[in-house]
Coordinates of C-alpha atoms in Angstrom, one line a residue:
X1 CA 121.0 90.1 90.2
X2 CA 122.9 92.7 88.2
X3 CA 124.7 95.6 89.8
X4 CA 122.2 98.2 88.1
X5 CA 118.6 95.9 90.0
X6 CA 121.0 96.4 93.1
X7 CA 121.9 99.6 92.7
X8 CA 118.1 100.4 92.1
X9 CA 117.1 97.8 95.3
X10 CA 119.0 100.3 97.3
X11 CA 117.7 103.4 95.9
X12 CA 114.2 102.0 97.0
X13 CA 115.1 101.4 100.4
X14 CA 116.9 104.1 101.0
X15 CA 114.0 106.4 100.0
X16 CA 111.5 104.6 102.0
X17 CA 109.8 103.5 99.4
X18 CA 106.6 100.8 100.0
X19 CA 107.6 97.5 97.9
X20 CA 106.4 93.8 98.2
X21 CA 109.8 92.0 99.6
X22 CA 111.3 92.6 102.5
X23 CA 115.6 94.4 101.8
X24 CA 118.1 94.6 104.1
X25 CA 119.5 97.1 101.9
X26 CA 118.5 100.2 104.5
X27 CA 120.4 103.2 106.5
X28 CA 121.1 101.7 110.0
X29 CA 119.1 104.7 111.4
X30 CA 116.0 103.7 109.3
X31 CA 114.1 101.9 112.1
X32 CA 112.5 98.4 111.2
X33 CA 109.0 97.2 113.0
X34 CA 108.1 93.3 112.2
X35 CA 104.4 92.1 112.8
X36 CA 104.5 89.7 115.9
X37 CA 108.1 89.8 116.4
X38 CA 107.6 93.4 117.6
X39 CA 103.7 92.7 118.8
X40 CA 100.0 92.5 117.4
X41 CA 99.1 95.7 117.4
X42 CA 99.4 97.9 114.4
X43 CA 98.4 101.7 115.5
X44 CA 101.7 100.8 117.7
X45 CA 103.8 99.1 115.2
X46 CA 103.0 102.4 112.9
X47 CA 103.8 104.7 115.7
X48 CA 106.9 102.5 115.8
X49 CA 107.9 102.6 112.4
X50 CA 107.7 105.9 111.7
X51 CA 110.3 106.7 109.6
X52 CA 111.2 103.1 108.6
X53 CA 109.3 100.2 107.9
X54 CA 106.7 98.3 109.1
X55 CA 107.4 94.5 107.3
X56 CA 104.4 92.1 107.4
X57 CA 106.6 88.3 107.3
X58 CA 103.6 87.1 105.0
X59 CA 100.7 88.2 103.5
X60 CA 99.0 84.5 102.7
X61 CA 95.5 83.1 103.7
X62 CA 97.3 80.7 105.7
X63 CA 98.5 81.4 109.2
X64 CA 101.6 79.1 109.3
X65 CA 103.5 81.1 111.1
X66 CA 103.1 84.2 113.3
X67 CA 103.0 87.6 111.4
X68 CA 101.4 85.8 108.3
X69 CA 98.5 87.6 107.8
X70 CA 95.0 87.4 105.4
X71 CA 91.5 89.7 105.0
X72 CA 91.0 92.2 107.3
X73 CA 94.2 91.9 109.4
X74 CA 96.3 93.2 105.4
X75 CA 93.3 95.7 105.4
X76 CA 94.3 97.0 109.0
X77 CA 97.5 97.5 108.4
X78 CA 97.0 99.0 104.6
X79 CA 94.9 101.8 106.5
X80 CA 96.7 102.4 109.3
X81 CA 99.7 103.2 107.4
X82 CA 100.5 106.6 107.2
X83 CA 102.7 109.5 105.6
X84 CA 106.8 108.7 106.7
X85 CA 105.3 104.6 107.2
X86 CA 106.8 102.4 104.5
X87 CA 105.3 98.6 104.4
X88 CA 107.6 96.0 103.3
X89 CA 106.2 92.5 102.9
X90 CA 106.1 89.4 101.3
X91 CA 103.4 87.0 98.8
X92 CA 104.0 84.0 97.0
X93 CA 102.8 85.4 93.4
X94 CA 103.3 84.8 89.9
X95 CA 104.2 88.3 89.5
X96 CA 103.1 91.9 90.2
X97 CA 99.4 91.2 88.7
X98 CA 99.2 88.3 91.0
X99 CA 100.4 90.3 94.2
X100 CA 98.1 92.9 93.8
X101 CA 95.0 90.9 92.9
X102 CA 95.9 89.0 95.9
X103 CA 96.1 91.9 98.3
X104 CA 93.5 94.2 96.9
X105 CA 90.7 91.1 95.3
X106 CA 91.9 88.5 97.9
X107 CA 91.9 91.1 101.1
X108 CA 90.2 93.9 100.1
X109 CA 92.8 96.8 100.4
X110 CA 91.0 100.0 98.5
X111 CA 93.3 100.8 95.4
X112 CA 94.3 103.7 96.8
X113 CA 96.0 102.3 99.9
X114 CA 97.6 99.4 97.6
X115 CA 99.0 102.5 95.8
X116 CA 101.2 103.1 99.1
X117 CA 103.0 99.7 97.4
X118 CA 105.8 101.5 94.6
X119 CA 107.5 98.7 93.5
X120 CA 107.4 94.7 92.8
X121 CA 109.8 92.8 92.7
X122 CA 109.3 89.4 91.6
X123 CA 111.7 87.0 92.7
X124 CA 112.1 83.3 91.2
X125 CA 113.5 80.1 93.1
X126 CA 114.7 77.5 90.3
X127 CA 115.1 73.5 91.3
X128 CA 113.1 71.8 94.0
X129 CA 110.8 74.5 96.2
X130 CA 112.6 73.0 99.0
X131 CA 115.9 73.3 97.9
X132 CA 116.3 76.0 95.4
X133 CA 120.0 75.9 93.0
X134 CA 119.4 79.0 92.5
X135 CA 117.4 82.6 92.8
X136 CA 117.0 84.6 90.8
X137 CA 115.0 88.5 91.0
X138 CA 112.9 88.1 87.6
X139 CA 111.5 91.4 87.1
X140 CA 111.2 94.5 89.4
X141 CA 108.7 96.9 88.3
X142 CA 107.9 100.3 89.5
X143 CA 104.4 100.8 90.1
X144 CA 102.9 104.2 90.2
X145 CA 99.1 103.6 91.2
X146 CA 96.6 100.7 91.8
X147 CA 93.2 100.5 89.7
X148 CA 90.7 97.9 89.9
X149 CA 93.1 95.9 92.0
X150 CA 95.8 95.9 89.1
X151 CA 98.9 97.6 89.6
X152 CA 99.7 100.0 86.8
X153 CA 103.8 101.1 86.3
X154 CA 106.8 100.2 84.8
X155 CA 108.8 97.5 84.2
X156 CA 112.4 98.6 85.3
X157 CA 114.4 95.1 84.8
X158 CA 113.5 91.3 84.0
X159 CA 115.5 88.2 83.7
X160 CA 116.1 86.9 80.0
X161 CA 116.7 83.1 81.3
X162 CA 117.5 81.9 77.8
X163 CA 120.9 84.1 77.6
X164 CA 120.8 84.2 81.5
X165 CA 120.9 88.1 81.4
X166 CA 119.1 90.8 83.4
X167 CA 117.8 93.4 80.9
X168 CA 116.7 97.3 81.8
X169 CA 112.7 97.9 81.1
X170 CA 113.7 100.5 78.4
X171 CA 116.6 98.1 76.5
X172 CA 114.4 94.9 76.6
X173 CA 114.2 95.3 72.9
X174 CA 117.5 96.5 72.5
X175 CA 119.8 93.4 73.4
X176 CA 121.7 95.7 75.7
X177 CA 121.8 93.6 79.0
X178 CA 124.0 93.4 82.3
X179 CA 125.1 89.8 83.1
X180 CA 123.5 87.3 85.8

């Protein structure tokens, strides 16, 4: 990533902003509450996290692992997320129109508690699944509300693979980029 998606990856954190992948990027004060490695239930892990985040490991209809969770377990935590509670999780989507159908069509969080979510950013692995050469952050995007289970924002960078550059939203036109 360039210094300016870092630069902004921090900013994020370190306002306690609600985004889709879990950053380690955070003051050291900033406490940090993970579903099931910190317990199963939420009113607590809000209580918790107050101040921080609470990071759901997974949000996927399959429960692999402990702390992935689907439906109405997403929903729980969506709602019981209050003011001073940032959520940090993590999707396997084709982008920020694929995360948020998934969490809002696939689990039925209400728009406006999918709005607590402020930013995307869409990572990209490239080579085998398993073994990744490489990954890359393709976009990150800002996203200022939820309707109809779309997010609606901004894009703030993206990934021009051909001439392996990361570009700012507002110069993607311009040709002014920030190397890989």
């Amino acid at each position: 990533m360039s210094r300016d998606i870092a630069k902004t990856l921090r900013e994020i954190a370190r306002g306690r902003s609600s985004f889709v992948v879990l950053a380690e990027e955070r003051p050291a004060s900033t406490p940090v509450v993970t579903l099931a490695e910190d317990g199963q239930e939420v009113d607590q892990l809000v209580s918790k996290s107050a101040g921080g985040y609470l990071v759901i490991p997974e949000i996927a209809p399959s429960a692999a692992m402990p702390g992935y969770i689907w439906g109405a377990d997403v929903r729980r935590v969506f709602k019981a997320a209050k003011e001073g509670v940032s959520l940090a999780a993590t999707l396997h989507a084709d982008g920020p129109d694929d995360a948020f159908a998934q969490i809002c069509k696939g689990c039925g969080v209400p728009d406006a508690q999918a709005s607590k979510i402020a930013f995307a950013v869409h990572l990209r692995s490239i080579g085998r699944w398993e073994e990744p050469t490489r990954r890359v952050v393709q976009s990150v995007h800002a996203i200022d509300r939820v309707e109809g289970g779309k997010p609606k924002g901004r894009l703030l960078y993206r990934w021009d693979e051909g001439r392996d550059e990361f570009i700012k939203g507002d110069d993607a036109g311009s040709g002014r980029a920030g190397r890989a």
